[in-house]
Short mmCIF file of C-alpha atoms in Angstrom, two decimals:
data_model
loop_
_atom_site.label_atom_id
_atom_site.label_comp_id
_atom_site.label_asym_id
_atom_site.label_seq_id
_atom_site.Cartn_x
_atom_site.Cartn_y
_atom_site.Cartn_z
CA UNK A 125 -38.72 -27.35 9.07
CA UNK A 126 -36.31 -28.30 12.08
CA UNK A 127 -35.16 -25.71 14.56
CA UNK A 128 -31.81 -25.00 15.41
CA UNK A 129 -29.98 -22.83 18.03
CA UNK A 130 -28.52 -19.78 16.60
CA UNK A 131 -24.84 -20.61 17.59
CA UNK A 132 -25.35 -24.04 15.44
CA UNK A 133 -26.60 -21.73 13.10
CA UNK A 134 -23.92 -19.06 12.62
CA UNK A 135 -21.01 -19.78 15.35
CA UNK A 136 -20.34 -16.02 14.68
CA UNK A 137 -23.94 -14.56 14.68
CA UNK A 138 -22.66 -12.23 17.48
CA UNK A 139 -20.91 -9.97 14.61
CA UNK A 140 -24.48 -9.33 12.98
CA UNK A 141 -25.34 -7.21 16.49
CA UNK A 142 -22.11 -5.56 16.36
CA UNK A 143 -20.74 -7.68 19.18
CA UNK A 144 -23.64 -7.68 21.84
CA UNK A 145 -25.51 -10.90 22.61
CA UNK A 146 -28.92 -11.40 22.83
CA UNK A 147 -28.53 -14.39 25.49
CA UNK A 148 -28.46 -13.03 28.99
CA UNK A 149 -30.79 -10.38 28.24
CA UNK A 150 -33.74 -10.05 30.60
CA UNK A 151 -36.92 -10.70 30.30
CA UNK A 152 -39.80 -8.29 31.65
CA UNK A 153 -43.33 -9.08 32.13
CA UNK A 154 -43.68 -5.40 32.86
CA UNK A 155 -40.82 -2.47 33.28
CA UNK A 156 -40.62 -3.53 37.15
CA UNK A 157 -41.69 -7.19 37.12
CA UNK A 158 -38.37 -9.17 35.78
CA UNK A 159 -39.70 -12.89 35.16
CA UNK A 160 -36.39 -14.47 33.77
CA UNK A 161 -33.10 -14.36 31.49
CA UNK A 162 -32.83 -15.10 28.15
CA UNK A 163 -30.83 -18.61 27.80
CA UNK A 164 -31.11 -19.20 23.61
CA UNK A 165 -32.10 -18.72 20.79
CA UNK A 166 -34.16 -20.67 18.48
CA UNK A 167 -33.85 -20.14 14.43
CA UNK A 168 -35.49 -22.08 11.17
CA UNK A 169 -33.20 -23.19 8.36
CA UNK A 170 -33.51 -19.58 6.17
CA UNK A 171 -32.20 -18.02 10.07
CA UNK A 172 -34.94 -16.13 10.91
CA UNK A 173 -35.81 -15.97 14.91
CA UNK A 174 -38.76 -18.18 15.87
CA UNK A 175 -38.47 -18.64 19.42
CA UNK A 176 -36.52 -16.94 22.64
CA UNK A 177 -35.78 -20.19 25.12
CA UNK A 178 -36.72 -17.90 28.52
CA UNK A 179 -35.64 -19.08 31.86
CA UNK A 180 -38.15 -18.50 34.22
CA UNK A 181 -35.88 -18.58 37.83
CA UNK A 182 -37.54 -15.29 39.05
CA UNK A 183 -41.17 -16.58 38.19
CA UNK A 184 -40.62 -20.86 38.09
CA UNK A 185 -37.64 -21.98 39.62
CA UNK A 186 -35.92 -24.21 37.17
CA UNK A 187 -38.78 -23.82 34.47
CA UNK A 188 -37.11 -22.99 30.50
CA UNK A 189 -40.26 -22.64 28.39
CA UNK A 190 -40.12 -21.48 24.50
CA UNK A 191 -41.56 -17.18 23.43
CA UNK A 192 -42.13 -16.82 20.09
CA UNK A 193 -40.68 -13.24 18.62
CA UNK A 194 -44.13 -11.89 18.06
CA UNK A 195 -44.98 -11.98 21.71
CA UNK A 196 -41.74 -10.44 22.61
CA UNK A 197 -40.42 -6.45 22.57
CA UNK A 198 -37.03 -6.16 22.47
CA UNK A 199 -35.39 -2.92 24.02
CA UNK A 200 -31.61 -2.87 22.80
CA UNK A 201 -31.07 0.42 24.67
CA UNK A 202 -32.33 -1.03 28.17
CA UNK A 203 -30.94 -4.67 27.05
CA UNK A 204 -34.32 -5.94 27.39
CA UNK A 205 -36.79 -8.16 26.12
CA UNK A 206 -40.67 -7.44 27.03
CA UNK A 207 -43.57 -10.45 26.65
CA UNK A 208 -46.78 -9.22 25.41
CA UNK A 209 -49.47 -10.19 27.61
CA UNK A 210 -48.16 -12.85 29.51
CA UNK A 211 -49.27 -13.82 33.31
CA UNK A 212 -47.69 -15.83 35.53
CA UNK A 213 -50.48 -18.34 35.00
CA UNK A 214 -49.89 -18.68 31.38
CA UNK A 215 -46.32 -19.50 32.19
CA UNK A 216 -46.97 -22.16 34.28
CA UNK A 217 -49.44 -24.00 31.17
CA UNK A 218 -46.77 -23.71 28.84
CA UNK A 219 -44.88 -26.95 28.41
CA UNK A 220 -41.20 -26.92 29.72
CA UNK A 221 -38.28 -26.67 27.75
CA UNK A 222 -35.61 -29.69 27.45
CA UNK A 223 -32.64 -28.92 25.29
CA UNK A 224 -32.07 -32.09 24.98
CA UNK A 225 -35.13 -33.37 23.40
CA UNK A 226 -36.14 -33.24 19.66
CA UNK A 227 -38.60 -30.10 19.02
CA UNK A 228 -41.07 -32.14 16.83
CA UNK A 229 -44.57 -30.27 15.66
CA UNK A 230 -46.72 -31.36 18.56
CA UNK A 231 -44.03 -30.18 21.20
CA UNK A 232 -44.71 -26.88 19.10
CA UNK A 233 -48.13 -27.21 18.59
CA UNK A 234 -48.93 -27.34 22.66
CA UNK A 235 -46.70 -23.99 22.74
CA UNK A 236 -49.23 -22.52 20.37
CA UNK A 237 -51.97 -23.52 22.04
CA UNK A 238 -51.70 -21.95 24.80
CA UNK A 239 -50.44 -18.62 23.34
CA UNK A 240 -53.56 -19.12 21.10
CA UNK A 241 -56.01 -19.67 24.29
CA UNK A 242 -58.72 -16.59 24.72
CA UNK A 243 -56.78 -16.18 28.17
CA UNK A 244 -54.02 -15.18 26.69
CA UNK A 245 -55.29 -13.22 23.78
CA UNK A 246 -57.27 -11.07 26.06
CA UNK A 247 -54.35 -10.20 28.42
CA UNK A 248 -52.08 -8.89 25.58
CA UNK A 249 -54.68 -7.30 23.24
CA UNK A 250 -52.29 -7.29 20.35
CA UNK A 251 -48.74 -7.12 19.88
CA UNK A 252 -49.03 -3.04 19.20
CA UNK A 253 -47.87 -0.84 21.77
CA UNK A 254 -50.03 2.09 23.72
CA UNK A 255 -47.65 4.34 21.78
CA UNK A 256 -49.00 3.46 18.56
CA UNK A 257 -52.97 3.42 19.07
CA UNK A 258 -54.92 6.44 18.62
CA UNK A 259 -55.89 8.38 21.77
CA UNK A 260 -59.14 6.04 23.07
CA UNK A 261 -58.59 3.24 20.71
CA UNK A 262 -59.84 0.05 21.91
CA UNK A 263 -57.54 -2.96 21.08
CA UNK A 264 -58.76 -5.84 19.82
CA UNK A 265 -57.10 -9.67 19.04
CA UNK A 266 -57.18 -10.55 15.40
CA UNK A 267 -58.16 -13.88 14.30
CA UNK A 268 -56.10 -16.45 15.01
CA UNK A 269 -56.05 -18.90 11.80
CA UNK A 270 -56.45 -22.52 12.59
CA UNK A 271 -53.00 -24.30 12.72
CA UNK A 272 -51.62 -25.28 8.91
CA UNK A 273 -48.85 -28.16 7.82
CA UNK A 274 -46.43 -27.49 5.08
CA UNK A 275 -47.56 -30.00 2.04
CA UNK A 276 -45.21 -32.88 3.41
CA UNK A 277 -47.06 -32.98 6.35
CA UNK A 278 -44.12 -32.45 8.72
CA UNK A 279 -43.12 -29.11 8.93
CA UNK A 280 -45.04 -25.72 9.69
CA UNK A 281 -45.71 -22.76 7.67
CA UNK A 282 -44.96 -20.19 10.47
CA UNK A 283 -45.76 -17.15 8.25
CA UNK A 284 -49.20 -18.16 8.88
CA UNK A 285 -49.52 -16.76 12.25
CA UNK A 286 -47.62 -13.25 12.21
CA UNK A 287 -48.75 -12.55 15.56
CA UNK A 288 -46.58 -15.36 17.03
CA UNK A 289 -43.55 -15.00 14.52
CA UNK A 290 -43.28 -11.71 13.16
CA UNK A 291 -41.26 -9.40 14.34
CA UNK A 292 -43.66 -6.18 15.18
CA UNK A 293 -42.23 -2.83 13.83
CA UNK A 294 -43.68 -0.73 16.40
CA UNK A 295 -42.78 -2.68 18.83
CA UNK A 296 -38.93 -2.79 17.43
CA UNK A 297 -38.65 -0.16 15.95
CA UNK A 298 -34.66 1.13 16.62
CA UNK A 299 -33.07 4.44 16.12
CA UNK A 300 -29.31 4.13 15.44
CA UNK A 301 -27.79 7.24 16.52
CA UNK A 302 -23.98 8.07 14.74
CA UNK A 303 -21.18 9.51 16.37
CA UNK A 304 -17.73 10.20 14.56
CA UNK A 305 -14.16 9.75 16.44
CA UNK A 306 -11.13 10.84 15.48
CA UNK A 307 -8.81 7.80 15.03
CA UNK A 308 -5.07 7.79 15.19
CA UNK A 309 -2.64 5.27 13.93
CA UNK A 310 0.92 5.46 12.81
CA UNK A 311 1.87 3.88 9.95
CA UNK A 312 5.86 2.59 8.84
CA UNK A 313 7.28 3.59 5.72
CA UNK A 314 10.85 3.24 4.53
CA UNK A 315 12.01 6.91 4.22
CA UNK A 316 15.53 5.79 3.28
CA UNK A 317 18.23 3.52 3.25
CA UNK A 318 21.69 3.28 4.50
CA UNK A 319 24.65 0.97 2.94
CA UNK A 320 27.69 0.88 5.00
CA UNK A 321 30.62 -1.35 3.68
CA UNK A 322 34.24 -0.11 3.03
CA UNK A 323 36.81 0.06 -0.24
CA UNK A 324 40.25 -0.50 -1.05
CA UNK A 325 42.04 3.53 -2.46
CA UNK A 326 45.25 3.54 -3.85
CA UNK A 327 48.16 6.55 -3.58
CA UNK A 328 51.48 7.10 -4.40
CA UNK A 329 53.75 7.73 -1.31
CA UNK A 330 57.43 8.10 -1.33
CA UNK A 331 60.02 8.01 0.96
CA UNK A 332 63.63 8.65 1.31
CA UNK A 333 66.24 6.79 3.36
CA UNK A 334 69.82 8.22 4.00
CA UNK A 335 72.17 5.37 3.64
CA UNK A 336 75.71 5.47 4.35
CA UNK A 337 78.57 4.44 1.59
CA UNK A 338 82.43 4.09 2.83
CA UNK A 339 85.25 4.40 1.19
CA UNK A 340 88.81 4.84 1.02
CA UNK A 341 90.83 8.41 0.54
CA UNK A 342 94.44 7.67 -0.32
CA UNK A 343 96.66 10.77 0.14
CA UNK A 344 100.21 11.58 -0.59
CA UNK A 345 101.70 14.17 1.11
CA UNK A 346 105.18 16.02 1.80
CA UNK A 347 106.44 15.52 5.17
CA UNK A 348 107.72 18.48 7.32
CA UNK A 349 111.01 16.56 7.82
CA UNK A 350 111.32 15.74 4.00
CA UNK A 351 115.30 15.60 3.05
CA UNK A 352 116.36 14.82 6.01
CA UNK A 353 118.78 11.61 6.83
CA UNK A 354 117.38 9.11 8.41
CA UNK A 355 119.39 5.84 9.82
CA UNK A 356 118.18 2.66 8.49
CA UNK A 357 118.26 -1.03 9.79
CA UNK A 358 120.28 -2.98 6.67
CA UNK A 359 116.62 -4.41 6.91
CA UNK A 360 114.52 -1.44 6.56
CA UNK A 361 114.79 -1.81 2.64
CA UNK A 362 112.21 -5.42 1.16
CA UNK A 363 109.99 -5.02 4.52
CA UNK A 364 106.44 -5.99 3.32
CA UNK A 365 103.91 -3.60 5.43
CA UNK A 366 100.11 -4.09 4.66
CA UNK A 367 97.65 -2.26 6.04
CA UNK A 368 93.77 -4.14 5.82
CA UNK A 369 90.74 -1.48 5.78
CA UNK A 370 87.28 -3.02 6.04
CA UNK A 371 83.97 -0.67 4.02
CA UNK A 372 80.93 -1.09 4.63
CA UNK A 373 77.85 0.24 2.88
CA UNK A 374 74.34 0.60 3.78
CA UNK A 375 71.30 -0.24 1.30
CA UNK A 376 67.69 1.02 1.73
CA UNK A 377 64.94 -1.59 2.93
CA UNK A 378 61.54 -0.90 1.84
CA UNK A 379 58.45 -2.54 1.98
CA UNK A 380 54.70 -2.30 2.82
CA UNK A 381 53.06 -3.44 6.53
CA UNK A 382 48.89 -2.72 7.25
CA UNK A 383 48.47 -1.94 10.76
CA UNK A 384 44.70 -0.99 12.16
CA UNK A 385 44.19 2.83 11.69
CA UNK A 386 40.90 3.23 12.87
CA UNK A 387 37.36 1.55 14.02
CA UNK A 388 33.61 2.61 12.57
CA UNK A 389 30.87 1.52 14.80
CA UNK A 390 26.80 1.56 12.98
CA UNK A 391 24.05 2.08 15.65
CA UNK A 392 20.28 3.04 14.64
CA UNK A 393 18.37 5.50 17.33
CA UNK A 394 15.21 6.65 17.27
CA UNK A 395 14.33 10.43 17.56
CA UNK A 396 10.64 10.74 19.49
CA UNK A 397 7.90 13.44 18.39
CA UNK A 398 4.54 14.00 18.36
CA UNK A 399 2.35 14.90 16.01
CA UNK A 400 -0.48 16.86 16.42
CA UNK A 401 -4.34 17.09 14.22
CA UNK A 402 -7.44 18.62 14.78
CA UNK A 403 -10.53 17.74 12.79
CA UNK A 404 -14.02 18.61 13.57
CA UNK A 405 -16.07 15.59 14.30
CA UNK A 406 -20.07 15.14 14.15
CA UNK A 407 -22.45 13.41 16.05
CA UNK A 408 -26.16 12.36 16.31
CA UNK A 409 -28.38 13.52 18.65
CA UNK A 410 -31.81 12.07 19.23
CA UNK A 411 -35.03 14.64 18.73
CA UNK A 412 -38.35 13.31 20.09
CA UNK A 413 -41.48 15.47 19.66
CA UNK A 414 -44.15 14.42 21.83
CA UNK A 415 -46.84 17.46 19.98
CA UNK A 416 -49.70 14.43 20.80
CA UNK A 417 -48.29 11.82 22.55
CA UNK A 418 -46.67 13.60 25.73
CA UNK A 419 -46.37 10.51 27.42
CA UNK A 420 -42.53 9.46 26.67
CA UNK A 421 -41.14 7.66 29.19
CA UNK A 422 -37.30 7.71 28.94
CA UNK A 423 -34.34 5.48 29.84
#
């Protein structure tokens, strides 16, 4: 079974620790005594975590070397990872870590070794905490099976050695404490809408026009001076006289014209309030009774 990093793994694996990243955490050999950062992590094909590569700069300058999960604590509130028993002087046996190398079975199998060693063993007891053992308990190794091949012959069956691979519950154990929070968003909805075009109305109007019309008024009358003699010219009598009077009328012109009467300008505004809500939100606080263990150190 080949090892992969977890980012070749799952690009996104970040998302399955709610956005927080094991890399860069660091790792303690004790709560005061940092050894090193976490630089990767190393997964089998189902994803499960088989090894933390751990950069030793505070302990070996330069030195990467491979800690399996079950020899590691991992303290999300502190952002920390613990090693179980391990000395300097282990560190320094354990073969160095080159990303760019194959991780074959023997590479592995020299890992194991000395994590197997009675040195070791003795040094970290077991992968149990103090918190979980009995008042005056003595702890004490458990066997280490002999090293086992898959039936191909090239892989490993890593379930056989829980104490290097599986992931202790008492030593990560995790306590997720809830909080609610009140959340506000707005949200757009069409309330209405608003259709501005224009029509053509009709109407009767009327109008009147005074026009002028001439015309002629002809008028006999009796002189003042009728019946009296007169002396005529012997050419008075056959004169032609013709008087020429020019009328006029007027006659009403009416049509239509448009002419602009008015303009209609369309703007949008917006009118600004707030809203206000009150809810009553819950949260999780952590109880600890420490009735027979009153040794609780807190962080």
């Amino acid at each position: 079974m080949s090892l992969l990093k977890i980012k070749e793994f799952d690009p996104n694996y970040r998302e399955s620790f709610e956005g927080k990243d094991i890399k860069g955490m660091g790792v303690y050999a004790t709560a005061d005594e940092k050894i090193g950062t976490v630089s990767d992590i190393l997964v089998d094909e189902q994803g499960h975590f088989r090894y933390f590569v751990v950069d030793l700069g505070l302990w070996i300058f330069g030195k990467k070397v491979l800690l399996p999960v079950g020899r590691s604590r991992i303290d999300h509130t502190s952002e920390r990872i613990y090693t179980v028993g391990m000395t300097k002087q282990q560190a320094e046996n354990l073969p160095e870590f080159n990303e760019h190398k194959e991780i074959d079975y023997n590479y592995e199998e020299q890992v194991r070794g000395v994590y197997r060693s009675e040195a070791f063993l003795e040094s970290s007891g077991s992968v149990d905490t103090a918190s979980s053992r009995p008042a005056g308990a003595t702890m004490v190794a458990p066997p280490i099976a002999p090293p086992r091949k898959s039936g191909n012959g090239s892989g490993y069956d890593y379930q056989q050695e829980p104490n290097l691979y599986a992931l202790n519950d008492q030593d990560h154990q995790t306590f997720k404490l809830y909080q609610e929070r009140l959340i506000a968003n707005k949200i757009r909805a069409k309330t209405g809408e608003v259709i501005v075009g224009k029509h053509t109305e009709t109407e009767k109007a009327r109008v009147s026009v005074p026009i002028d019309k001439e015309r002629i008024v002809i008028e006999r009358v009796t002189p003042t001076n009728a019946g009296e003699t007169v002396t005529l010219g012997s050419d008075s009598f056959g004169t032609t006289e013709v008087s020429r009077i020019e009328l006029y009328e007027e006659t009403a012109d009416i049509h239509k014209e448009a002419f602009l009467r008015e303009e209609v300008r369309v703007d949008k505004v917006v009118d600004h309030e707030t809203i206000e809500a009150e809810e009553t939100l819950r949260r999780e606080e952590l109880d600890v009774n420490t009735q027979e263990h009153p040794n609780v150190e807190r962080r």
